[in-house]
Short mmCIF file of C-alpha atoms and ligand atoms in Angstrom, two decimals:
data_model
loop_
_atom_site.label_atom_id
_atom_site.label_comp_id
_atom_site.label_asym_id
_atom_site.label_seq_id
_atom_site.Cartn_x
_atom_site.Cartn_y
_atom_site.Cartn_z
CA MET A 1 44.60 78.35 100.55
CA ASN A 2 40.89 77.68 100.31
CA GLN A 3 38.87 78.46 97.20
CA GLU A 4 37.77 81.85 98.44
CA GLU A 5 41.39 82.86 99.14
CA ILE A 6 42.54 81.66 95.73
CA PHE A 7 39.71 83.63 94.19
CA GLN A 8 40.61 86.81 96.08
CA GLN A 9 44.27 86.39 95.18
CA LYS A 10 43.36 86.26 91.49
CA VAL A 11 41.30 89.41 91.86
CA ASP A 12 44.09 91.16 93.77
CA THR A 13 46.65 90.31 91.11
CA GLU A 14 44.36 91.42 88.27
CA VAL A 15 43.75 87.93 86.94
CA ARG A 16 40.27 87.99 85.39
CA ILE A 17 37.60 85.62 86.63
CA GLU A 18 36.05 83.57 83.82
CA PRO A 19 32.64 81.86 83.72
CA LYS A 20 33.73 78.38 84.70
CA ASP A 21 36.06 79.51 87.50
CA TRP A 22 35.03 79.04 91.09
CA MET A 23 33.57 82.21 92.58
CA PRO A 24 31.74 83.05 95.81
CA ASP A 25 27.97 82.85 95.43
CA LYS A 26 27.70 86.40 96.68
CA TYR A 27 30.05 87.59 93.93
CA ARG A 28 27.93 85.79 91.34
CA GLN A 29 24.74 87.32 92.71
CA THR A 30 26.23 90.80 92.91
CA LEU A 31 27.39 90.58 89.32
CA ILE A 32 24.08 89.23 88.05
CA ARG A 33 22.30 92.11 89.75
CA GLN A 34 24.75 94.74 88.52
CA ILE A 35 25.10 93.47 84.94
CA SER A 36 21.40 92.80 84.40
CA GLN A 37 20.51 96.18 85.88
CA HIS A 38 22.98 97.72 83.50
CA ALA A 39 21.50 95.77 80.57
CA HIS A 40 17.98 96.86 81.48
CA SER A 41 19.17 100.48 81.58
CA GLU A 42 20.51 100.24 78.05
CA ILE A 43 17.25 98.76 76.80
CA VAL A 44 14.87 101.08 78.65
CA GLY A 45 17.24 103.91 77.74
CA MET A 46 16.18 103.55 74.12
CA LEU A 47 12.68 104.80 74.94
CA PRO A 48 13.25 108.49 75.83
CA GLU A 49 15.39 108.99 72.73
CA GLY A 50 13.25 106.82 70.50
CA ASN A 51 10.57 109.38 71.24
CA TRP A 52 12.38 111.90 69.00
CA ILE A 53 13.37 109.73 66.04
CA SER A 54 10.24 110.61 64.08
CA ARG A 55 10.63 114.31 64.92
CA ALA A 56 14.35 114.90 64.46
CA PRO A 57 14.90 118.29 62.78
CA THR A 58 16.91 116.98 59.80
CA LEU A 59 17.39 113.71 57.98
CA GLN A 60 20.99 113.54 59.17
CA ARG A 61 20.00 114.08 62.81
CA LYS A 62 17.42 111.36 62.38
CA ALA A 63 19.97 108.90 60.96
CA ILE A 64 22.38 109.72 63.81
CA LEU A 65 19.70 109.24 66.45
CA ILE A 66 18.65 105.91 64.97
CA ALA A 67 22.29 104.76 64.98
CA LYS A 68 22.67 105.81 68.61
CA VAL A 69 19.50 104.09 69.73
CA GLN A 70 20.54 100.97 67.83
CA ASP A 71 23.87 101.06 69.67
CA GLU A 72 22.03 101.12 72.99
CA ALA A 73 20.11 97.99 71.96
CA GLY A 74 23.47 96.39 71.17
CA HIS A 75 24.82 97.42 74.58
CA GLY A 76 21.86 95.78 76.23
CA LEU A 77 22.54 92.58 74.30
CA TYR A 78 26.27 92.50 75.12
CA LEU A 79 25.39 92.85 78.78
CA TYR A 80 22.57 90.31 78.81
CA SER A 81 24.92 87.83 77.21
CA ALA A 82 27.61 88.58 79.82
CA ALA A 83 25.06 88.03 82.61
CA GLU A 84 23.97 84.75 81.02
CA THR A 85 27.48 83.35 81.46
CA LEU A 86 26.80 83.55 85.21
CA GLY A 87 23.92 81.13 84.87
CA ILE A 88 20.81 83.28 84.75
CA SER A 89 18.62 82.94 81.69
CA ARG A 90 17.58 85.82 79.46
CA ASP A 91 13.93 85.04 80.12
CA GLU A 92 14.44 85.27 83.85
CA MET A 93 16.11 88.68 83.52
CA ILE A 94 13.35 89.99 81.27
CA ALA A 95 10.75 88.67 83.69
CA GLN A 96 12.47 90.46 86.57
CA LEU A 97 12.47 93.72 84.62
CA HIS A 98 8.83 93.42 83.65
CA SER A 99 7.66 92.52 87.14
CA GLY A 100 9.48 95.54 88.54
CA LYS A 101 11.76 93.33 90.64
CA ALA A 102 14.86 94.42 88.73
CA LYS A 103 15.81 98.07 88.58
CA TYR A 104 17.22 100.16 85.75
CA SER A 105 18.83 103.57 85.85
CA SER A 106 16.34 106.13 87.14
CA ILE A 107 17.48 108.71 84.63
CA PHE A 108 15.27 107.07 82.01
CA ASN A 109 12.18 107.82 84.04
CA TYR A 110 12.35 111.47 83.06
CA PRO A 111 10.47 112.73 79.99
CA THR A 112 12.09 114.13 76.83
CA THR A 113 10.04 117.20 76.09
CA THR A 114 12.11 119.08 73.49
CA TRP A 115 14.67 118.33 70.79
CA ALA A 116 17.36 119.89 72.98
CA ASP A 117 16.88 116.94 75.34
CA MET A 118 18.60 114.77 72.72
CA GLY A 119 21.63 117.01 73.12
CA ALA A 120 21.52 117.11 76.90
CA ILE A 121 21.10 113.33 77.12
CA GLY A 122 24.05 112.68 74.83
CA TRP A 123 26.29 115.12 76.65
CA LEU A 124 25.24 114.57 80.26
CA VAL A 125 23.58 111.17 80.48
CA ASP A 126 25.95 109.34 78.14
CA GLY A 127 28.74 111.40 79.68
CA ALA A 128 27.90 110.18 83.16
CA ALA A 129 27.48 106.64 81.83
CA ILE A 130 30.95 106.78 80.26
CA MET A 131 32.41 107.99 83.55
CA ASN A 132 30.92 104.91 85.22
CA GLN A 133 31.77 102.53 82.40
CA VAL A 134 35.38 103.28 81.56
CA PRO A 135 36.71 101.87 84.87
CA LEU A 136 34.50 98.81 84.36
CA CYS A 137 36.59 97.85 81.32
CA ARG A 138 39.00 96.55 83.98
CA THR A 139 36.39 94.95 86.19
CA SER A 140 37.32 91.53 87.60
CA TYR A 141 34.77 89.45 85.70
CA GLY A 142 36.09 88.70 82.19
CA PRO A 143 32.88 88.65 80.11
CA TYR A 144 31.66 91.85 81.78
CA ALA A 145 34.98 93.63 81.21
CA ARG A 146 35.07 92.58 77.55
CA GLY A 147 31.50 93.78 77.05
CA MET A 148 32.40 97.12 78.59
CA VAL A 149 35.37 97.57 76.26
CA ARG A 150 33.04 97.14 73.31
CA ILE A 151 30.50 99.54 74.82
CA CYS A 152 33.00 102.25 75.69
CA LYS A 153 34.32 102.28 72.13
CA GLU A 154 30.82 103.09 70.93
CA GLU A 155 29.84 105.55 73.64
CA SER A 156 32.13 108.36 72.68
CA PHE A 157 30.17 109.06 69.51
CA HIS A 158 27.04 109.29 71.67
CA GLN A 159 28.47 111.99 73.86
CA ARG A 160 29.99 113.95 71.00
CA GLN A 161 26.80 114.01 68.93
CA GLY A 162 24.94 115.23 72.02
CA PHE A 163 27.35 118.04 72.69
CA GLU A 164 27.19 119.03 69.04
CA ILE A 165 23.40 119.29 69.17
CA LEU A 166 23.72 121.65 72.12
CA LEU A 167 26.52 123.59 70.46
CA VAL A 168 24.38 124.27 67.40
CA LEU A 169 21.46 125.37 69.57
CA SER A 170 23.73 127.57 71.68
CA LYS A 171 24.63 129.55 68.57
CA GLY A 172 21.06 129.76 67.32
CA THR A 173 18.13 132.09 67.89
CA ASP A 174 17.16 133.31 71.36
CA GLU A 175 14.48 130.66 71.38
CA GLN A 176 16.99 127.92 70.57
CA LYS A 177 19.38 129.18 73.23
CA ALA A 178 16.59 129.12 75.77
CA MET A 179 15.73 125.59 74.73
CA CYS A 180 19.36 124.56 75.20
CA GLN A 181 19.56 126.04 78.70
CA ASP A 182 16.20 124.56 79.65
CA ALA A 183 17.32 121.05 78.69
CA ILE A 184 20.53 121.42 80.69
CA ASN A 185 18.51 122.66 83.66
CA ARG A 186 16.28 119.61 83.58
CA TRP A 187 18.97 116.97 82.96
CA TRP A 188 21.79 118.21 85.18
CA TRP A 189 20.58 116.98 88.56
CA PRO A 190 19.18 113.65 87.39
CA SER A 191 22.56 113.06 85.70
CA MET A 192 24.35 113.80 88.98
CA MET A 193 22.14 111.20 90.62
CA MET A 194 23.26 108.58 88.09
CA PHE A 195 26.35 107.95 90.21
CA GLY A 196 24.16 106.59 92.97
CA PRO A 197 23.89 107.43 96.68
CA LYS A 198 26.72 109.10 98.57
CA ASP A 199 29.52 106.80 99.65
CA ASP A 200 28.47 106.73 103.30
CA GLU A 201 25.00 105.60 102.25
CA SER A 202 26.18 102.97 99.79
CA PRO A 203 26.72 99.90 101.97
CA ASN A 204 27.84 97.54 99.18
CA THR A 205 30.59 99.76 97.86
CA GLN A 206 33.33 98.36 100.04
CA GLN A 207 32.73 94.74 99.11
CA SER A 208 32.36 95.65 95.45
CA MET A 209 35.68 97.51 95.53
CA LYS A 210 37.38 94.53 97.16
CA TRP A 211 36.05 92.27 94.40
CA LYS A 212 36.97 94.90 91.79
CA VAL A 213 33.44 94.82 90.53
CA LYS A 214 33.63 98.52 91.14
CA ARG A 215 36.82 100.55 90.72
CA PHE A 216 35.93 103.97 92.10
CA THR A 217 33.32 105.09 94.59
CA ASN A 218 30.15 106.93 93.62
CA ASP A 219 31.41 110.21 95.05
CA GLU A 220 34.78 109.97 93.30
CA LEU A 221 33.12 109.50 89.93
CA ARG A 222 30.56 112.22 90.59
CA GLN A 223 33.30 114.71 91.45
CA ARG A 224 35.16 113.85 88.27
CA PHE A 225 31.97 114.39 86.27
CA VAL A 226 31.38 117.81 87.83
CA ASP A 227 34.96 118.91 87.21
CA ILE A 228 34.75 118.01 83.53
CA CYS A 229 31.27 119.40 82.85
CA ALA A 230 31.96 122.67 84.65
CA GLU A 231 34.69 123.34 82.09
CA GLN A 232 32.84 122.00 79.05
CA ILE A 233 29.79 124.16 79.63
CA LYS A 234 31.88 127.29 79.12
CA ILE A 235 32.16 126.35 75.44
CA LEU A 236 28.38 126.33 75.21
CA GLY A 237 28.10 129.66 77.00
CA MET A 238 25.35 128.13 79.15
CA ASN A 239 24.99 127.68 82.90
CA ILE A 240 24.92 124.66 85.14
CA PRO A 241 21.86 125.06 87.37
CA ASP A 242 23.77 125.05 90.65
CA SER A 243 24.44 128.31 92.47
CA ASP A 244 26.97 126.56 94.73
CA LEU A 245 29.14 125.41 91.84
CA LYS A 246 32.51 127.06 92.42
CA TRP A 247 36.17 126.21 91.77
CA ASN A 248 37.92 125.29 94.99
CA ALA A 249 41.60 126.14 94.47
CA GLU A 250 42.64 124.38 97.64
CA LYS A 251 41.00 121.04 96.76
CA LYS A 252 41.60 121.52 93.04
CA HIS A 253 38.02 120.46 92.45
CA TYR A 254 34.69 122.16 91.93
CA ASP A 255 32.45 122.44 94.97
CA PHE A 256 28.83 121.77 94.20
CA GLY A 257 25.41 121.99 95.82
CA GLN A 258 23.22 119.47 97.59
CA ILE A 259 21.55 116.73 95.58
CA ASN A 260 17.86 116.26 96.22
CA TRP A 261 18.04 112.71 97.57
CA GLU A 262 14.36 112.65 98.32
CA GLU A 263 13.69 112.98 94.60
CA PHE A 264 16.29 110.30 93.90
CA TRP A 265 14.73 107.70 96.20
CA ASN A 266 11.29 108.65 95.05
CA VAL A 267 12.14 107.89 91.41
CA VAL A 268 14.04 104.73 92.37
CA SER A 269 11.01 103.43 94.22
CA GLY A 270 8.83 103.83 91.16
CA ASN A 271 7.30 107.29 91.48
CA GLY A 272 9.23 109.17 88.83
CA PRO A 273 7.42 111.00 86.06
CA CYS A 274 7.67 108.13 83.54
CA ASN A 275 8.27 104.90 85.50
CA LYS A 276 4.95 103.39 84.56
CA GLU A 277 5.06 104.54 80.96
CA ARG A 278 8.53 103.03 80.44
CA LEU A 279 7.67 99.64 81.90
CA ASP A 280 4.36 99.50 80.07
CA ALA A 281 6.17 100.19 76.79
CA ARG A 282 8.66 97.37 77.46
CA VAL A 283 5.99 94.86 78.42
CA LYS A 284 3.86 95.80 75.43
CA ALA A 285 6.79 95.38 73.02
CA HIS A 286 7.61 92.00 74.53
CA GLU A 287 4.06 90.72 74.41
CA GLU A 288 3.37 91.98 70.92
CA GLY A 289 6.57 90.31 69.72
CA ALA A 290 5.64 86.92 71.15
CA TRP A 291 4.13 85.62 67.90
CA VAL A 292 7.35 86.46 66.05
CA ARG A 293 9.43 84.46 68.51
CA GLU A 294 7.03 81.54 68.29
CA ALA A 295 6.85 81.62 64.51
CA ALA A 296 10.65 81.68 64.19
CA ASN A 297 10.88 78.70 66.51
CA ALA A 298 8.27 76.77 64.56
CA PHE A 299 10.05 77.55 61.30
CA ALA A 300 13.43 76.46 62.66
CA GLU A 301 11.88 73.25 63.93
CA LYS A 302 10.29 72.52 60.55
CA GLN A 303 13.58 73.13 58.72
CA LYS A 304 15.37 70.82 61.09
CA GLN A 305 12.87 68.03 60.63
CA ARG A 306 13.01 68.43 56.87
CA ALA A 307 16.82 68.23 56.93
CA HIS A 308 16.61 65.16 59.14
CA LYS A 309 14.14 63.45 56.77
CA ASN A 310 16.37 64.20 53.79
CA SER A 311 19.44 62.81 55.47
CA VAL A 312 17.59 59.62 56.41
CA ALA A 313 16.30 59.22 52.87
CA ALA A 314 19.71 59.73 51.31
CA MET B 1 17.23 84.23 93.31
CA ASN B 2 19.84 81.55 93.81
CA ASN B 3 17.60 78.65 92.89
CA LEU B 4 16.83 80.12 89.48
CA LEU B 5 20.39 79.73 88.33
CA ARG B 6 21.04 77.06 85.78
CA LYS B 7 24.77 77.04 85.42
CA PHE B 8 25.06 76.46 81.71
CA TYR B 9 28.36 78.11 80.99
CA TYR B 10 29.29 77.78 77.35
CA GLY B 11 27.69 74.55 76.46
CA ASP B 12 28.25 72.12 79.26
CA ILE B 13 24.71 71.76 80.49
CA LEU B 14 24.99 69.23 83.22
CA GLY B 15 22.64 66.31 82.79
CA GLU B 16 21.00 67.77 79.73
CA ALA B 17 21.28 66.74 76.12
CA PRO B 18 22.32 69.43 73.66
CA ALA B 19 19.30 71.47 72.64
CA SER B 20 19.64 70.52 69.00
CA SER B 21 19.19 66.82 69.62
CA GLY B 22 15.54 66.79 68.73
CA ALA B 23 13.17 65.78 71.48
CA GLN B 24 13.19 68.83 73.74
CA GLN B 25 13.36 71.20 70.80
CA SER B 26 9.63 71.35 70.23
CA ASP B 27 8.61 72.32 73.75
CA ARG B 28 11.32 74.93 74.11
CA GLN B 29 9.93 78.43 74.37
CA THR B 30 13.05 80.52 74.00
CA TRP B 31 15.47 80.68 71.15
CA PRO B 32 18.70 78.81 71.80
CA LEU B 33 21.91 80.58 72.71
CA TRP B 34 24.70 80.85 70.10
CA GLU B 35 28.34 81.77 70.53
CA VAL B 36 29.62 84.23 67.96
CA PHE B 37 33.10 84.29 66.40
CA VAL B 38 34.21 87.11 64.12
CA ARG B 39 37.15 87.32 61.73
CA SER B 40 38.15 90.96 61.83
CA LYS B 41 40.04 90.83 58.53
CA GLN B 42 41.27 88.34 55.97
CA GLY B 43 44.31 86.51 57.25
CA LEU B 44 43.31 86.56 60.91
CA ASP B 45 41.60 83.89 63.01
CA HIS B 46 37.99 84.04 64.04
CA LYS B 47 37.76 85.30 67.59
CA HIS B 48 35.02 84.79 70.16
CA VAL B 49 33.10 88.02 70.64
CA GLY B 50 30.05 87.04 72.70
CA SER B 51 26.74 85.32 72.36
CA LEU B 52 23.15 85.89 71.32
CA HIS B 53 19.81 84.13 70.97
CA ALA B 54 18.37 83.06 67.63
CA ALA B 55 15.93 80.47 66.34
CA ASP B 56 18.37 79.01 63.81
CA ALA B 57 21.86 79.44 62.37
CA LYS B 58 20.78 81.81 59.64
CA MET B 59 19.11 84.14 62.10
CA ALA B 60 22.07 83.84 64.43
CA ILE B 61 24.39 85.08 61.68
CA GLU B 62 22.06 87.93 60.78
CA ASN B 63 21.72 88.98 64.40
CA ALA B 64 25.47 88.67 64.91
CA ARG B 65 26.01 91.04 62.01
CA ASP B 66 23.68 93.61 63.63
CA VAL B 67 24.99 93.16 67.16
CA TYR B 68 28.72 92.58 66.71
CA THR B 69 29.71 94.18 63.39
CA ARG B 70 28.03 97.57 63.22
CA ARG B 71 31.36 99.31 62.61
CA ASN B 72 33.26 97.10 60.19
CA GLU B 73 34.51 94.84 62.97
CA GLY B 74 34.41 91.78 60.77
CA VAL B 75 34.51 90.18 57.34
CA SER B 76 33.32 86.75 58.38
CA ILE B 77 31.11 85.34 61.13
CA TRP B 78 30.89 81.88 62.67
CA VAL B 79 28.07 80.90 64.99
CA VAL B 80 27.96 77.76 67.09
CA GLU B 81 25.11 76.71 69.30
CA SER B 82 26.45 77.22 72.83
CA THR B 83 25.45 73.73 73.93
CA GLN B 84 27.84 72.31 71.32
CA ILE B 85 30.90 73.86 72.92
CA HIS B 86 32.72 71.81 75.49
CA ALA B 87 35.32 73.39 77.70
CA SER B 88 38.22 72.17 79.79
CA ASN B 89 37.74 72.37 83.51
CA PRO B 90 39.59 75.33 85.05
CA ASP B 91 40.10 73.35 88.27
CA GLU B 92 42.25 70.93 86.31
CA ALA B 93 44.30 73.65 84.69
CA ALA B 94 47.33 72.89 86.84
CA SER B 95 47.57 69.22 85.92
CA LEU B 96 46.52 69.86 82.34
CA TYR B 97 49.12 72.47 81.47
CA ASP B 98 51.88 71.77 83.99
CA PRO B 99 53.62 69.01 82.01
CA ALA B 100 54.53 71.62 79.41
CA ASN B 101 56.33 73.79 81.93
CA ASP B 102 59.21 71.39 82.69
CA LYS B 103 60.09 70.91 79.02
CA VAL B 104 62.17 74.04 78.66
CA TYR B 105 64.13 72.42 75.86
CA ARG B 106 61.13 73.06 73.65
CA HIS B 107 62.07 76.70 73.55
CA PRO B 108 64.87 78.00 71.32
CA THR B 109 66.39 80.02 74.16
CA PHE B 110 67.31 76.76 75.96
CA TYR B 111 70.33 76.24 73.70
CA ASP B 112 73.52 78.06 74.52
CA LEU B 113 75.38 78.68 71.25
CA PRO B 114 78.43 80.82 70.39
CA ASP B 115 77.74 84.45 69.45
CA GLU B 116 79.64 84.06 66.14
CA LEU B 117 77.02 81.66 64.91
CA SER B 118 74.63 83.52 62.63
CA HIS B 119 71.43 82.84 60.70
CA ILE B 120 70.19 80.32 63.24
FE1 FE2 C 401 24.98 102.54 76.06
FE1 FE2 C 402 25.13 105.66 74.89
#
């Protein structure tokens, strides 16, 4: 067997691939792209929610939101460190994000205009993310799979706190109910798009499935998401903004309406409502933090030299 | 993108001295990478949990606390600069671990003893 066959045999028999193992270059590149894109999404994903930390309705909601946003920062770090084991540096990944070369999930290019958005994001956006992430706990690349296990453990609080926000609003005043429905209306379709293009327009899916970098297709995961949400929304007494949503007894799944793919590609290619704002915020934070990174380096260097001098003198 | 890859998996930077060995330290822009090990409770071993960047060991431990122990995952943290870790070569795994496989007599089940024999 040649190296590629040995590699594929490991993948087929569920033996995880570890950093120093031989792997096809294409596998390495695919993983770097997928993991770094995922990391960027966690980091940029802090921005829409960070927007509401200072305006959370109660101190407890504020503490919860801070904890959630802090988790997302942690998720980004787990993933960056997994990508680094493949040989790309953190600086290079950050540079790719800032130059616009690397993508992140388009969902974060939508604005958060009311408090109810914090609920809809937790329920739908984190919900869709969980749907994508749970199968990745068994992905073929060891460091990525281990990172995903850690992330999935933390995500379930995110989704539950989101649903609870909506639940409280759904039992509130007419105005609060309207706010709840409005947030669901705005976040439903972008969340559906989080699963990516339809299977027949997703050319890399087959290879990714063979490598077990992906475990289910976009359409499979999207269907699962619809089936679950269509039931959960009944508890809120709200509506999913899709007139075609209907239980199909024969298929034992919900049928649903057409996704606006033009909007999807438009946001992916940089023309969403907040693309520029999000990137600008990231770049600004990075640049304004430069002096901190430099100062810490200088301090560490000074300490090291001092320790060296002392050990020579002793 | 290929040419940007520096394959520095866990420490073994080919042809490069460990980052902590002085000279290159001063012109380095980014904080070095550290591997993090967490003891989840007293009585258990430290276990590798991932890595992070930090300017020095103290900062690495503080960052590790924030990144890897937000939910009581640990009672003790070790950090080691990644360049200081050296790993066995997976391509040599067969020759490295094979010799152990033919020594079945190292395992207690190798010995066929009468059923009446107890406490052994
Ligand atoms: Fe996350
Ligand atoms: Fe989350």
